[in-house]
PDB file of C-alpha atoms in Angstrom:
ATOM      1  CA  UNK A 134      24.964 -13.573 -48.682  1.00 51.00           C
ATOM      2  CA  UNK A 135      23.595 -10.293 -49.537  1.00 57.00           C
ATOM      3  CA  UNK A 136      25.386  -7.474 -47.695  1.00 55.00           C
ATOM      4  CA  UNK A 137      22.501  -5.613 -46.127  1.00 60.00           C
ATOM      5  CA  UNK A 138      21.021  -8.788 -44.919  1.00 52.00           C
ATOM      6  CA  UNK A 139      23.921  -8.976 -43.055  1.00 54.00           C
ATOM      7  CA  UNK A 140      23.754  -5.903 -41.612  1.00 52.00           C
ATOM      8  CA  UNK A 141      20.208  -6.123 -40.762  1.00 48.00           C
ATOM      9  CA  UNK A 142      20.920  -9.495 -38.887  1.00 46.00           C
ATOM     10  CA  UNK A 143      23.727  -7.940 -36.812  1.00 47.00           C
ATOM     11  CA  UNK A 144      21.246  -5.120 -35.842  1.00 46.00           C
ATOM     12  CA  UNK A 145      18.936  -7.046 -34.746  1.00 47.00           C
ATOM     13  CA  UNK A 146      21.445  -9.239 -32.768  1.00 43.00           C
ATOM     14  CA  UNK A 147      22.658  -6.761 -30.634  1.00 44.00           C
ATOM     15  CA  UNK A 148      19.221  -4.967 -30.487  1.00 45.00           C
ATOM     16  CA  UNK A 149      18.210  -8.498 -28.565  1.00 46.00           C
ATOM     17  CA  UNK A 150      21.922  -8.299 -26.723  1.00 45.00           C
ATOM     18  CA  UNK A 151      21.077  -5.040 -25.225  1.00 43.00           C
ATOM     19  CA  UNK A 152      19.872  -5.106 -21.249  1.00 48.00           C
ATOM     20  CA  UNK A 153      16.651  -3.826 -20.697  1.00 47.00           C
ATOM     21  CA  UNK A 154      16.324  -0.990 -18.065  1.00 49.00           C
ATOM     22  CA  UNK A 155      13.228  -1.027 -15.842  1.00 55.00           C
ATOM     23  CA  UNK A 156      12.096   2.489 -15.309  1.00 60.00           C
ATOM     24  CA  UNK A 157      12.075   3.518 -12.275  1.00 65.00           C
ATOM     25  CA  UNK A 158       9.171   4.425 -10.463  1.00 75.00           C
ATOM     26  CA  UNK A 159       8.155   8.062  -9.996  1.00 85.00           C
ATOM     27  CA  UNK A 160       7.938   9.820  -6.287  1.00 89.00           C
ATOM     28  CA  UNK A 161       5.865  11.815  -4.708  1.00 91.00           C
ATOM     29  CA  UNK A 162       7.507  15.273  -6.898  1.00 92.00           C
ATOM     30  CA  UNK A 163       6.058  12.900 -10.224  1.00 91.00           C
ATOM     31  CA  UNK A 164       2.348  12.952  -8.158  1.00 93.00           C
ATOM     32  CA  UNK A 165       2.736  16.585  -7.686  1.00 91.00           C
ATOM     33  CA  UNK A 166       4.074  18.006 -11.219  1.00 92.00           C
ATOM     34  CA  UNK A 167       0.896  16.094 -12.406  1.00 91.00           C
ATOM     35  CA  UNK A 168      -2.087  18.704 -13.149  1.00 91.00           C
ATOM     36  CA  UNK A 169      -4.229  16.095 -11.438  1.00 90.00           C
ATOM     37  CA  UNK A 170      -2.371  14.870  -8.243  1.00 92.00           C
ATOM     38  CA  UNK A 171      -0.744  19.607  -7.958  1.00 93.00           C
ATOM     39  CA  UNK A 172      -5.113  20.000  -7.898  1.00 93.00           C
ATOM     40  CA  UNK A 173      -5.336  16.899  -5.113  1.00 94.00           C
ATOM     41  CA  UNK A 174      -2.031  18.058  -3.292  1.00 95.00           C
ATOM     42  CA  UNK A 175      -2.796  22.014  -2.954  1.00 94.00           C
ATOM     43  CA  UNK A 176      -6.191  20.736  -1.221  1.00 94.00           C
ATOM     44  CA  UNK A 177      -5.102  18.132   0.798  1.00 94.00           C
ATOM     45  CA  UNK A 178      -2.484  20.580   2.111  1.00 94.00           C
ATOM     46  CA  UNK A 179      -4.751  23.867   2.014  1.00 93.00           C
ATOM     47  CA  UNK A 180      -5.221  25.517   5.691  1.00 91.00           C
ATOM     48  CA  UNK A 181      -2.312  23.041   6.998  1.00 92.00           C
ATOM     49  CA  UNK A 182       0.425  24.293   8.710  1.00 92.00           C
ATOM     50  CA  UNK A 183       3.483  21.827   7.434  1.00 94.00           C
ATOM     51  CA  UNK A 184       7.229  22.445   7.129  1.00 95.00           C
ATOM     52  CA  UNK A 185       8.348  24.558   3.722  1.00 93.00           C
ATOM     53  CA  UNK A 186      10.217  20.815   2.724  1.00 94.00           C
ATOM     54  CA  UNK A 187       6.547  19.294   2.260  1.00 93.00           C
ATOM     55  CA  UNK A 188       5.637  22.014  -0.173  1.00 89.00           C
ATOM     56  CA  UNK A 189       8.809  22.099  -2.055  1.00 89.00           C
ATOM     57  CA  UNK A 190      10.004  18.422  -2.158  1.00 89.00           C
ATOM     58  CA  UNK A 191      12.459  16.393   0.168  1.00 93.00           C
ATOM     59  CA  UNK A 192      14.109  12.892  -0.410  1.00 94.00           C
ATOM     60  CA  UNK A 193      11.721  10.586  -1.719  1.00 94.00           C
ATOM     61  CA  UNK A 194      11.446   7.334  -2.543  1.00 93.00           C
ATOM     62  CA  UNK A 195       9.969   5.522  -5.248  1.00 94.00           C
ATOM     63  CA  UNK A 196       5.978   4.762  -5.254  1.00 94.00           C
ATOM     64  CA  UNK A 197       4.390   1.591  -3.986  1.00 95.00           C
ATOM     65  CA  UNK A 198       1.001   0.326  -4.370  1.00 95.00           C
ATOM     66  CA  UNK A 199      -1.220  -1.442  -2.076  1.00 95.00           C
ATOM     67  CA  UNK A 200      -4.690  -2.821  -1.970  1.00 92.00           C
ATOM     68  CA  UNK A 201      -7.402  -1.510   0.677  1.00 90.00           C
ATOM     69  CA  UNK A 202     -10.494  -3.029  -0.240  1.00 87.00           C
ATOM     70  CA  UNK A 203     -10.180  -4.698  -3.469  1.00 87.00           C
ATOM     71  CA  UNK A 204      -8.943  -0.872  -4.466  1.00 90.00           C
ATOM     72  CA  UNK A 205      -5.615   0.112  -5.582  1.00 92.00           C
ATOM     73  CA  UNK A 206      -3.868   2.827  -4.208  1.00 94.00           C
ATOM     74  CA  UNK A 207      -0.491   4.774  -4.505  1.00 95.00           C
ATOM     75  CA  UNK A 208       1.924   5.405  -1.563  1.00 97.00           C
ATOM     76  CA  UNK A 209       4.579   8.173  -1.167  1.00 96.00           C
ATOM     77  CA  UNK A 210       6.984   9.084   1.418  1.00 96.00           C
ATOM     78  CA  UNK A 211       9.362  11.825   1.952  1.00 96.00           C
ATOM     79  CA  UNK A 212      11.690  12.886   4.459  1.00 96.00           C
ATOM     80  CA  UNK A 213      13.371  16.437   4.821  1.00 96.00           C
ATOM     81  CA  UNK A 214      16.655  16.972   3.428  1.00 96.00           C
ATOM     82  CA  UNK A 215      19.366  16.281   5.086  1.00 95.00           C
ATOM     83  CA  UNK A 216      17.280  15.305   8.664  1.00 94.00           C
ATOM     84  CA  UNK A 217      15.196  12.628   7.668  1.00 93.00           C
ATOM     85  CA  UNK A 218      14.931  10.784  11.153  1.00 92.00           C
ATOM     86  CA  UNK A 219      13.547  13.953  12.201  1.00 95.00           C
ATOM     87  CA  UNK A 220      10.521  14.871   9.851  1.00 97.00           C
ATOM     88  CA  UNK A 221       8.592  12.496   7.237  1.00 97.00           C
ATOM     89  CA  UNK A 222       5.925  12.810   5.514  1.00 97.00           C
ATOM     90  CA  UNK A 223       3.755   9.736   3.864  1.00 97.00           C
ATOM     91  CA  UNK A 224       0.812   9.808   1.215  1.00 96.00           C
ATOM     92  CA  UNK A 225      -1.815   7.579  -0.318  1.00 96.00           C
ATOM     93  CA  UNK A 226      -3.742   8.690  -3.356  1.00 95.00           C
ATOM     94  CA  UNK A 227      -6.367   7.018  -5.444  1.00 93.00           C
ATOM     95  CA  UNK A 228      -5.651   7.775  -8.968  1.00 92.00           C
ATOM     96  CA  UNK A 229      -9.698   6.148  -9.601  1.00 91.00           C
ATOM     97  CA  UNK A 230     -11.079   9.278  -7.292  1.00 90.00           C
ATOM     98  CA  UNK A 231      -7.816  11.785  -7.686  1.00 90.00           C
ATOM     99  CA  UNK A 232      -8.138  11.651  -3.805  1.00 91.00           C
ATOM    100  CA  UNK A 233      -5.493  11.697  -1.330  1.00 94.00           C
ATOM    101  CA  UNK A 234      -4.307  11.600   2.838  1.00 95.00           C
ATOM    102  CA  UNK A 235      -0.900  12.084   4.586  1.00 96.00           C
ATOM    103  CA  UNK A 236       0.638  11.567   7.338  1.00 97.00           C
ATOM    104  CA  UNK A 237       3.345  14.478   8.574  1.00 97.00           C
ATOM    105  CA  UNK A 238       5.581  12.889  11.217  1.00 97.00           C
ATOM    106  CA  UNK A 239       8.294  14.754  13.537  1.00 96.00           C
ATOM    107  CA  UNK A 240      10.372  13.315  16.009  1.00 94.00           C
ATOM    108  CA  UNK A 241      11.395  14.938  18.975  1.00 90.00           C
ATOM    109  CA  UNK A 242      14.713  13.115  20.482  1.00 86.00           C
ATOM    110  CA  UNK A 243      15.605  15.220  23.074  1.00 88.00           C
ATOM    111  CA  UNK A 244      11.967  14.387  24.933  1.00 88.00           C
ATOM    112  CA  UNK A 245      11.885  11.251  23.099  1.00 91.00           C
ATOM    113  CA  UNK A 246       8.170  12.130  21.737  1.00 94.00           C
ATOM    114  CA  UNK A 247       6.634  11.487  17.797  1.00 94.00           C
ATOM    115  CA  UNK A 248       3.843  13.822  16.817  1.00 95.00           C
ATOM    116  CA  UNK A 249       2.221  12.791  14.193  1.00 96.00           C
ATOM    117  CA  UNK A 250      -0.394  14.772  11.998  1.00 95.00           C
ATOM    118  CA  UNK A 251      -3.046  12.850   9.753  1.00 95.00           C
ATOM    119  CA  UNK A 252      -4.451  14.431   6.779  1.00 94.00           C
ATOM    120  CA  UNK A 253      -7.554  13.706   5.404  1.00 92.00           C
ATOM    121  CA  UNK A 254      -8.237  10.651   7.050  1.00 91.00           C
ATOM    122  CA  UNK A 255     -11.718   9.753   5.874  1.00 83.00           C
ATOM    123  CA  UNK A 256     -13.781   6.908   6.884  1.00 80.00           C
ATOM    124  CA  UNK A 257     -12.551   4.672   4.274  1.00 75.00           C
ATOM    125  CA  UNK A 258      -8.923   5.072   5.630  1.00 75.00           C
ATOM    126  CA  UNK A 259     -10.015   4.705   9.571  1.00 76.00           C
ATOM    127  CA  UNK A 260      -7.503   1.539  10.285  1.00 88.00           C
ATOM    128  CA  UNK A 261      -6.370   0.296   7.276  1.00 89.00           C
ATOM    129  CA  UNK A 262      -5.585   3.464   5.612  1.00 90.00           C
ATOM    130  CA  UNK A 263      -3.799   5.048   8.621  1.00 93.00           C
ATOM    131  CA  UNK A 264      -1.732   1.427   8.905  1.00 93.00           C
ATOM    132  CA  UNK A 265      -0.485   1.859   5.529  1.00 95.00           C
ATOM    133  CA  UNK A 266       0.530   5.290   5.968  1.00 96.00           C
ATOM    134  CA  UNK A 267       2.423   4.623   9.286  1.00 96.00           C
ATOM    135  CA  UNK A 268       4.251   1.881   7.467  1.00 96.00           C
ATOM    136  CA  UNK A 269       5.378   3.936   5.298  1.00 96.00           C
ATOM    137  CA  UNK A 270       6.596   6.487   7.769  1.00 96.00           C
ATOM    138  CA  UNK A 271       8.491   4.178   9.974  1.00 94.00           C
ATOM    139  CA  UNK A 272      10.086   1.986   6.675  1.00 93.00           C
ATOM    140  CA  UNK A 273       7.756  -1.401   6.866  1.00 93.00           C
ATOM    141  CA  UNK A 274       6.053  -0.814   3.797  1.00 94.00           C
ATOM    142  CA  UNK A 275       9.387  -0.424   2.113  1.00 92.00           C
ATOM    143  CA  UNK A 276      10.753  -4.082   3.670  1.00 91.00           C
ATOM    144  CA  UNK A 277       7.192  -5.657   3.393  1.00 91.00           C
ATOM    145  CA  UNK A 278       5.688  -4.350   0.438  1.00 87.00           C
ATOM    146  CA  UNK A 279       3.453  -7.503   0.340  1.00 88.00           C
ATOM    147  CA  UNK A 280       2.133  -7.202   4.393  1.00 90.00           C
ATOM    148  CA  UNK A 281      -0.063  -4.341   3.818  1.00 87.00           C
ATOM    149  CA  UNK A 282      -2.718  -5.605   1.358  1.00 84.00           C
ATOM    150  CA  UNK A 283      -6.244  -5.946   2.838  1.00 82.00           C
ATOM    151  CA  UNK A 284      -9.204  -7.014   1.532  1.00 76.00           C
ATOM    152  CA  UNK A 285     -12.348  -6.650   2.661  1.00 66.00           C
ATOM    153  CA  UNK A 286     -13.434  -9.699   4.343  1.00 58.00           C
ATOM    154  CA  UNK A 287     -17.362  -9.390   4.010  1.00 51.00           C
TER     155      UNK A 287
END
């Protein structure tokens, strides 16, 4: 057998061998360094008065998509460093539109209160839009990623 045949099959052998690596999914800092989701961001966040972490990124976790309406949508959540039971912060965004709404979140366990501060909340996001966003917040979307499709039942 011809020599570099041989070599050629044992490249493509362990080319095949090799495990392939899913990519992970980007998280809200991904949306932001984006020139379309910075534009979005910077006017979803305009004339709001939110925590420093918001602007400048806390721990995140990785994207999920839902449906609302037979349209797909992006969700993000963050929580500030180091005191994340304290302060989140959750987003949907419409990559179709480049539109976006939050949800800022902060705890207060000493008078065992939640204040909670919804961005943009359109029509479109009334119920099912602010459910979402709340699941995100408190960690359902993250356990039931499936739950929180809806489709419009007209």
């Amino acid at each position: 057998m011809n020599m570099t045949f041989r070599k050629a099959c044992a490249v493509a052998l362990l080319a095949t061998a090799l495990p392939v690596v899913a990519q992970p999914l980007p998280g809200l800092s991904s949306l932001i360094d984006s020139q379309q989701g910075r534009r979005a961001f910077s006017q979803l966040i305009a004339g709001q008065h939110l925590p420093g972490w918001i602007k400048k990124g806390g721990v995140e976790t990785p994207m999920q998509e839902v449906t609302l309406n037979n349209t797909t949508y992006q969700v993000y959540y963050s929580c500030k460093p180091h005191d994340c039971a304290a302060e989140r912060f959750a987003l949907i965004y419409s990559p179709a539109d480049n539109s976006m709404s939050g949800l800022w979140s902060r705890n207060d366990e000493k008078h065992h209160k939640e204040q909670l501060r919804w961005l943009n909340i359109s029509d479109k996001f009334s119920v099912d839009g602010k459910t979402v966003l709340y699941a995100a917040i408190s960690g359902s979307l993250a356990n039931h990623p499936h739950d929180f499709n809806f489709s419009n039942q007209n």
